[in-house]
XYZ file of N, CA and C in Angstrom:
441
model
N -12.348 -21.602 14.002
C -12.171 -20.851 12.243
C -12.354 -22.416 11.905
N -12.340 -23.050 10.453
C -12.460 -23.329 8.732
C -11.310 -24.166 8.690
N -11.011 -25.160 7.927
C -10.164 -25.602 7.526
C -10.474 -25.636 6.508
N -8.743 -25.427 5.417
C -9.348 -26.140 3.694
C -9.270 -28.022 3.971
N -10.415 -28.016 3.722
C -11.318 -28.755 2.832
C -10.616 -29.188 1.398
N -10.976 -27.604 0.983
C -10.262 -27.685 -0.883
C -9.874 -27.843 -2.091
N -8.512 -27.697 -2.770
C -7.444 -27.509 -3.340
C -7.528 -25.944 -3.844
N -9.242 -26.189 -4.200
C -9.649 -24.708 -4.823
C -10.019 -23.642 -3.732
N -9.250 -22.151 -3.279
C -9.946 -21.716 -2.317
C -9.497 -20.075 -2.063
N -10.210 -19.673 -2.052
C -9.776 -17.551 -1.877
C -10.150 -17.602 -0.342
N -8.986 -16.745 0.186
C -8.246 -16.245 1.506
C -8.550 -15.258 1.402
N -9.162 -14.030 2.115
C -9.091 -12.446 2.572
C -8.864 -12.299 3.751
N -7.914 -12.514 4.134
C -6.952 -12.254 5.571
C -6.765 -10.760 6.211
N -6.319 -10.347 6.960
C -6.293 -8.761 7.598
C -4.625 -9.244 8.422
N -4.100 -8.266 8.137
C -2.553 -8.276 8.989
C -1.698 -9.470 9.513
N -2.108 -10.234 8.823
C -0.865 -11.665 8.863
C 0.054 -11.661 9.166
N 0.099 -10.634 8.394
C 1.667 -11.237 6.919
C 2.926 -10.027 8.216
N 2.404 -9.474 9.026
C 2.956 -8.349 10.518
C 3.394 -7.493 8.878
N 4.309 -6.633 9.703
C 4.732 -5.243 8.933
C 5.315 -5.390 8.081
N 4.967 -4.156 6.796
C 5.030 -4.063 5.480
C 5.816 -3.308 5.361
N 6.453 -2.842 4.503
C 7.091 -1.426 3.659
C 5.924 -0.653 3.158
N 5.703 1.040 4.781
C 4.597 1.766 3.993
C 4.857 2.379 2.915
N 3.510 2.506 1.547
C 3.423 3.169 1.003
C 3.434 4.636 0.898
N 2.031 4.546 1.578
C 2.185 6.126 2.452
C 2.100 6.823 3.056
N 1.803 7.393 4.014
C 1.916 8.158 5.458
C 0.732 7.510 6.186
N -0.734 7.223 4.770
C -1.755 6.509 5.451
C -1.563 5.114 5.493
N -1.117 4.207 5.733
C -1.876 3.452 5.561
C -1.741 2.414 7.149
N -2.416 1.617 7.122
C -3.511 1.337 8.090
C -3.534 -0.135 8.232
N -3.149 -0.757 7.425
C -3.692 -1.782 7.327
C -3.261 -2.869 6.102
N -3.430 -4.478 6.410
C -2.723 -5.385 5.367
C -3.705 -6.474 4.854
N -3.835 -6.754 4.005
C -4.868 -7.472 3.466
C -4.423 -8.744 2.543
N -4.535 -10.361 2.192
C -3.523 -10.990 1.838
C -5.046 -11.285 0.900
N -5.000 -12.297 -0.856
C -6.208 -12.120 -1.349
C -5.688 -13.598 -1.972
N -5.159 -14.569 -1.697
C -4.681 -15.930 -1.915
C -5.870 -16.988 -2.703
N -5.642 -16.935 -4.241
C -6.121 -17.326 -4.984
C -6.091 -18.675 -5.232
N -6.743 -20.307 -5.050
C -6.221 -21.070 -5.640
C -7.219 -21.429 -7.346
N -6.932 -21.137 -7.881
C -7.915 -21.246 -9.071
C -7.840 -23.300 -10.134
N -7.304 -24.279 -9.420
C -7.085 -24.686 -10.148
C -8.332 -25.733 -9.369
N -9.198 -27.175 -10.167
C -9.943 -27.104 -9.389
C -9.309 -28.272 -8.473
N -8.557 -29.382 -9.216
C -7.961 -30.391 -8.903
C -6.145 -29.938 -8.302
N -5.877 -30.733 -7.725
C -4.313 -30.988 -7.779
C -3.557 -31.946 -9.198
N -4.303 -32.721 -9.072
C -4.065 -33.636 -11.015
C -2.965 -33.419 -11.543
N -3.070 -31.772 -12.212
C -2.484 -31.051 -12.886
C -1.078 -30.892 -12.751
N -0.651 -30.687 -11.302
C 0.518 -29.443 -10.622
C 1.545 -30.900 -11.225
N 2.746 -30.644 -11.949
C 3.383 -31.042 -12.207
C 5.161 -30.964 -11.086
N 5.272 -30.333 -10.746
C 6.185 -30.002 -9.436
C 4.912 -29.770 -7.391
N 5.510 -30.761 -7.106
C 4.222 -30.540 -5.655
C 5.081 -29.906 -4.567
N 4.544 -28.849 -4.457
C 4.906 -28.226 -2.599
C 5.261 -28.797 -1.846
N 6.669 -28.992 -1.142
C 7.185 -29.523 -0.076
C 7.706 -29.150 0.689
N 6.187 -28.101 0.883
C 5.078 -27.955 2.704
C 3.977 -27.489 1.894
N 3.139 -29.068 1.666
C 2.341 -28.984 1.591
C 1.091 -28.502 2.936
N 0.231 -28.048 3.595
C -1.172 -26.907 4.049
C 0.183 -26.708 4.828
N 0.805 -25.599 3.901
C 1.982 -24.684 4.726
C 1.847 -23.258 4.416
N 1.521 -22.282 4.959
C 1.864 -21.639 3.858
C 3.044 -20.199 4.764
N 4.325 -19.223 4.764
C 5.239 -18.930 5.033
C 5.325 -16.915 5.030
N 5.546 -16.761 5.795
C 5.880 -15.751 5.530
C 7.187 -14.858 4.871
N 8.392 -15.927 5.223
C 9.821 -15.837 4.740
C 10.472 -17.268 3.976
N 11.288 -16.974 3.493
C 11.858 -18.307 3.147
C 12.834 -18.480 4.203
N 12.846 -18.556 5.752
C 13.552 -19.296 6.619
C 12.559 -20.032 7.262
N 11.571 -20.589 6.944
C 9.973 -21.008 7.132
C 10.121 -21.127 9.207
N 10.106 -20.229 9.558
C 10.218 -20.075 11.119
C 8.991 -20.102 11.191
N 8.180 -19.246 11.029
C 6.479 -19.347 11.213
C 5.497 -19.539 9.718
N 4.972 -20.649 10.535
C 3.234 -21.373 9.598
C 2.546 -20.059 9.876
N 2.223 -19.916 8.765
C 1.129 -18.608 9.381
C -0.194 -19.792 9.051
N -0.569 -20.813 7.830
C -1.457 -21.298 8.286
C -2.047 -21.697 8.985
N -0.842 -22.788 9.854
C -0.892 -23.978 11.034
C -1.882 -24.738 11.114
N -3.176 -24.359 10.138
C -4.606 -25.362 10.174
C -5.838 -24.332 10.699
N -5.829 -23.420 11.096
C -6.946 -22.293 11.326
C -6.600 -21.015 10.409
N -6.786 -21.294 9.492
C -6.751 -19.861 8.948
C -8.067 -19.975 7.829
N -9.014 -19.443 7.898
C -10.268 -19.238 7.707
C -10.351 -18.772 6.376
N -11.231 -19.831 5.102
C -11.286 -20.106 4.059
C -12.535 -19.192 3.452
N -12.598 -18.189 2.950
C -13.900 -17.424 2.918
C -14.799 -17.569 1.748
N -14.062 -18.349 0.623
C -14.706 -18.266 -0.913
C -14.177 -20.529 -0.888
N -14.365 -21.098 -1.014
C -13.817 -22.555 -1.648
C -15.052 -23.740 -2.564
N -14.477 -24.743 -3.229
C -14.824 -25.180 -4.593
C -15.484 -24.442 -5.349
N -17.218 -24.461 -5.533
C -17.836 -23.764 -7.057
C -17.973 -21.760 -6.699
N -17.189 -22.446 -5.928
C -17.671 -20.482 -5.423
C -16.480 -19.608 -5.274
N -15.643 -20.478 -5.559
C -13.973 -19.808 -5.972
C -14.481 -19.780 -7.912
N -14.264 -18.505 -8.454
C -15.186 -17.889 -9.403
C -14.892 -16.587 -10.345
N -14.670 -16.220 -11.752
C -14.114 -15.458 -12.146
C -14.431 -13.973 -11.301
N -15.966 -14.418 -11.303
C -17.035 -13.177 -10.965
C -16.912 -13.815 -9.420
N -16.816 -14.359 -8.556
C -16.684 -13.149 -6.712
C -15.038 -13.277 -6.625
N -14.416 -13.669 -7.169
C -12.733 -12.769 -7.480
C -12.956 -11.190 -7.818
N -13.779 -11.122 -8.766
C -13.514 -9.606 -9.157
C -14.710 -8.610 -8.243
N -15.726 -9.504 -7.832
C -16.062 -8.960 -6.412
C -15.698 -8.867 -5.307
N -15.037 -9.018 -5.498
C -13.972 -8.978 -4.159
C -12.893 -8.320 -4.342
N -12.394 -8.326 -5.096
C -11.735 -7.275 -5.408
C -12.540 -5.343 -5.445
N -13.573 -5.212 -6.140
C -14.170 -3.292 -7.235
C -15.478 -3.940 -5.773
N -15.085 -4.839 -4.664
C -16.744 -4.815 -3.291
C -18.142 -4.370 -3.700
N -18.135 -4.852 -5.037
C -19.136 -4.778 -5.663
C -20.136 -6.145 -5.509
N -20.780 -6.377 -4.367
C -20.608 -7.612 -3.147
C -22.389 -7.730 -4.030
N -23.370 -8.886 -3.763
C -24.862 -8.345 -3.936
C -25.106 -8.255 -2.199
N -25.563 -7.521 -1.867
C -25.814 -7.352 -0.761
C -26.140 -7.807 0.165
N -26.495 -9.300 0.137
C -26.517 -10.407 1.326
C -25.473 -11.065 1.408
N -24.036 -10.797 0.630
C -22.996 -11.476 1.440
C -22.659 -10.610 2.260
N -21.834 -11.912 2.866
C -21.398 -11.528 5.023
C -20.587 -10.248 4.473
N -20.233 -10.007 5.335
C -18.430 -8.876 5.889
C -17.474 -9.446 5.697
N -17.616 -10.708 5.741
C -16.052 -11.620 6.620
C -16.140 -12.548 4.852
N -16.749 -12.638 3.993
C -16.353 -12.104 2.750
C -16.545 -11.257 2.148
N -15.447 -10.059 2.411
C -15.607 -9.350 1.941
C -14.267 -8.456 2.273
N -14.129 -7.740 1.268
C -12.229 -7.446 1.196
C -12.282 -5.831 1.734
N -12.565 -5.451 2.692
C -12.461 -3.895 3.277
C -11.598 -3.347 3.660
N -11.245 -3.657 2.298
C -10.463 -2.027 2.471
C -10.273 -1.029 1.938
N -9.030 -0.020 2.366
C -9.760 1.196 2.415
C -8.365 2.041 1.784
N -8.487 3.686 1.671
C -6.976 3.789 0.838
C -6.067 4.036 1.254
N -6.127 3.540 2.802
C -4.417 2.531 3.673
C -4.355 1.393 3.717
N -4.846 1.065 2.986
C -4.752 -0.623 3.308
C -3.532 -0.976 2.273
N -2.655 -1.919 2.473
C -1.664 -2.638 0.904
C -2.203 -3.672 1.485
N -2.780 -4.586 -0.583
C -3.645 -5.536 -0.445
C -2.584 -6.515 -1.748
N -2.434 -7.483 -0.766
C -1.416 -8.935 -1.995
C -2.103 -9.749 -2.907
N -2.654 -9.525 -3.843
C -2.828 -10.534 -4.653
C -1.607 -12.140 -4.973
N -2.038 -12.825 -4.962
C -1.519 -13.927 -4.982
C -2.434 -14.930 -5.364
N -2.447 -15.799 -7.285
C -3.230 -15.874 -8.075
C -2.039 -17.573 -8.214
N -2.314 -18.753 -8.064
C -1.659 -19.701 -8.605
C -3.003 -20.480 -9.348
N -2.427 -21.063 -10.237
C -2.783 -21.548 -11.570
C -2.710 -22.406 -12.763
N -3.688 -22.672 -13.119
C -3.028 -22.785 -14.861
C -3.668 -21.757 -16.203
N -3.208 -21.601 -17.062
C -3.480 -20.635 -17.669
C -2.803 -20.343 -19.425
N -2.769 -19.216 -19.248
C -1.782 -18.651 -21.117
C -1.947 -17.530 -20.485
N -1.588 -17.075 -22.239
C -0.875 -15.655 -22.652
C -2.267 -14.901 -22.340
N -2.231 -14.073 -21.235
C -3.204 -12.717 -20.475
C -4.317 -13.860 -19.805
N -4.087 -15.118 -19.578
C -5.208 -15.617 -19.351
C -5.047 -16.220 -17.849
N -6.298 -17.074 -17.003
C -6.037 -17.986 -16.137
C -6.991 -18.561 -16.028
N -7.091 -19.935 -15.888
C -8.944 -20.244 -16.189
C -9.074 -20.725 -14.378
N -10.017 -20.856 -14.323
C -10.422 -21.089 -12.786
C -11.589 -21.871 -12.861
N -10.838 -23.349 -12.620
C -11.954 -24.456 -12.354
C -11.988 -25.220 -13.843
N -11.490 -25.034 -14.665
C -11.437 -25.592 -15.936
C -12.633 -25.435 -16.152
N -13.433 -24.330 -15.898
C -14.731 -23.765 -16.247
C -14.781 -22.324 -17.571
N -14.318 -21.673 -15.720
C -14.119 -19.802 -15.961
C -12.793 -19.694 -16.842
N -12.646 -18.309 -17.262
C -11.651 -17.524 -17.487
C -11.054 -16.145 -16.788
N -10.340 -16.106 -16.409
C -9.855 -14.046 -15.772
C -9.294 -13.919 -17.039
N -9.495 -12.696 -17.603
C -8.923 -12.279 -18.785
C -7.546 -11.086 -18.319
N -6.480 -11.253 -18.605
C -5.530 -10.357 -17.881
C -6.206 -8.925 -17.933
N -6.375 -8.321 -18.912
C -8.048 -6.917 -18.971
C -8.707 -6.931 -17.966
N -9.723 -7.914 -17.986
C -10.691 -7.988 -16.531
C -9.567 -7.643 -15.100
N -8.433 -8.247 -15.148
C -8.154 -8.028 -13.504
C -7.661 -6.631 -13.438
N -6.593 -6.015 -15.036
C -6.537 -4.860 -14.783
C -7.479 -3.936 -14.476
N -9.016 -3.852 -15.473
C -10.244 -2.868 -15.203
C -10.645 -2.979 -13.316
N -9.987 -4.361 -12.727
C -10.755 -4.276 -11.500
C -10.147 -3.508 -10.540
N -8.599 -3.833 -11.168
C -7.356 -3.348 -10.503
C -7.675 -1.757 -10.289
N -7.405 -0.783 -11.739
C -7.593 0.227 -11.241
C -8.835 0.861 -11.120
N -10.374 -0.005 -10.840
C -11.680 -0.023 -10.249
C -11.094 0.481 -8.497
N -10.532 0.137 -7.736
C -9.987 -0.346 -6.292
C -9.063 0.657 -6.526
N -8.387 1.562 -7.038
C -7.268 2.468 -7.549
C -8.247 3.503 -7.049
N -9.682 3.781 -8.069
C -9.968 4.397 -8.205
C -11.298 5.098 -7.392
N -11.553 3.790 -6.835
C -11.821 3.722 -5.271
C -11.525 4.430 -4.039
N -10.314 4.164 -3.974
C -9.300 3.703 -3.267
C -9.303 2.731 -2.622
N -9.899 1.308 -2.871
C -9.424 0.194 -1.902
C -8.453 -0.054 -1.726
């Protein structure tokens, strides 16, 4: 598996968070889309006390990252366009399955984003901006397509 090289990442993960409460009777799988939209760490005011570690609860008993998490998009691949394509499933046919969110009507999906922004937007690498309405539209499309 690939390891984190850059602070900018988008990770698609299936089933790493263990059991979750079912929202519907047809729940079949769990997905996480983790996005760091900053180009680097220079602007962060508060440092993470657990660098390169991801925990599924506050007891910190299990480090889910442990150095072998596959990062699907990194560096300049982390764009507003790619993020919205991951959510909506509107990929170029050349995009491999490993870089797609293969969710369905039975999926629980966690989307976690961190970075800098302002009122109703978040910046992607100081170049692009994801507007709140664009994210809302993508989530509505996911719902409509039962993703």
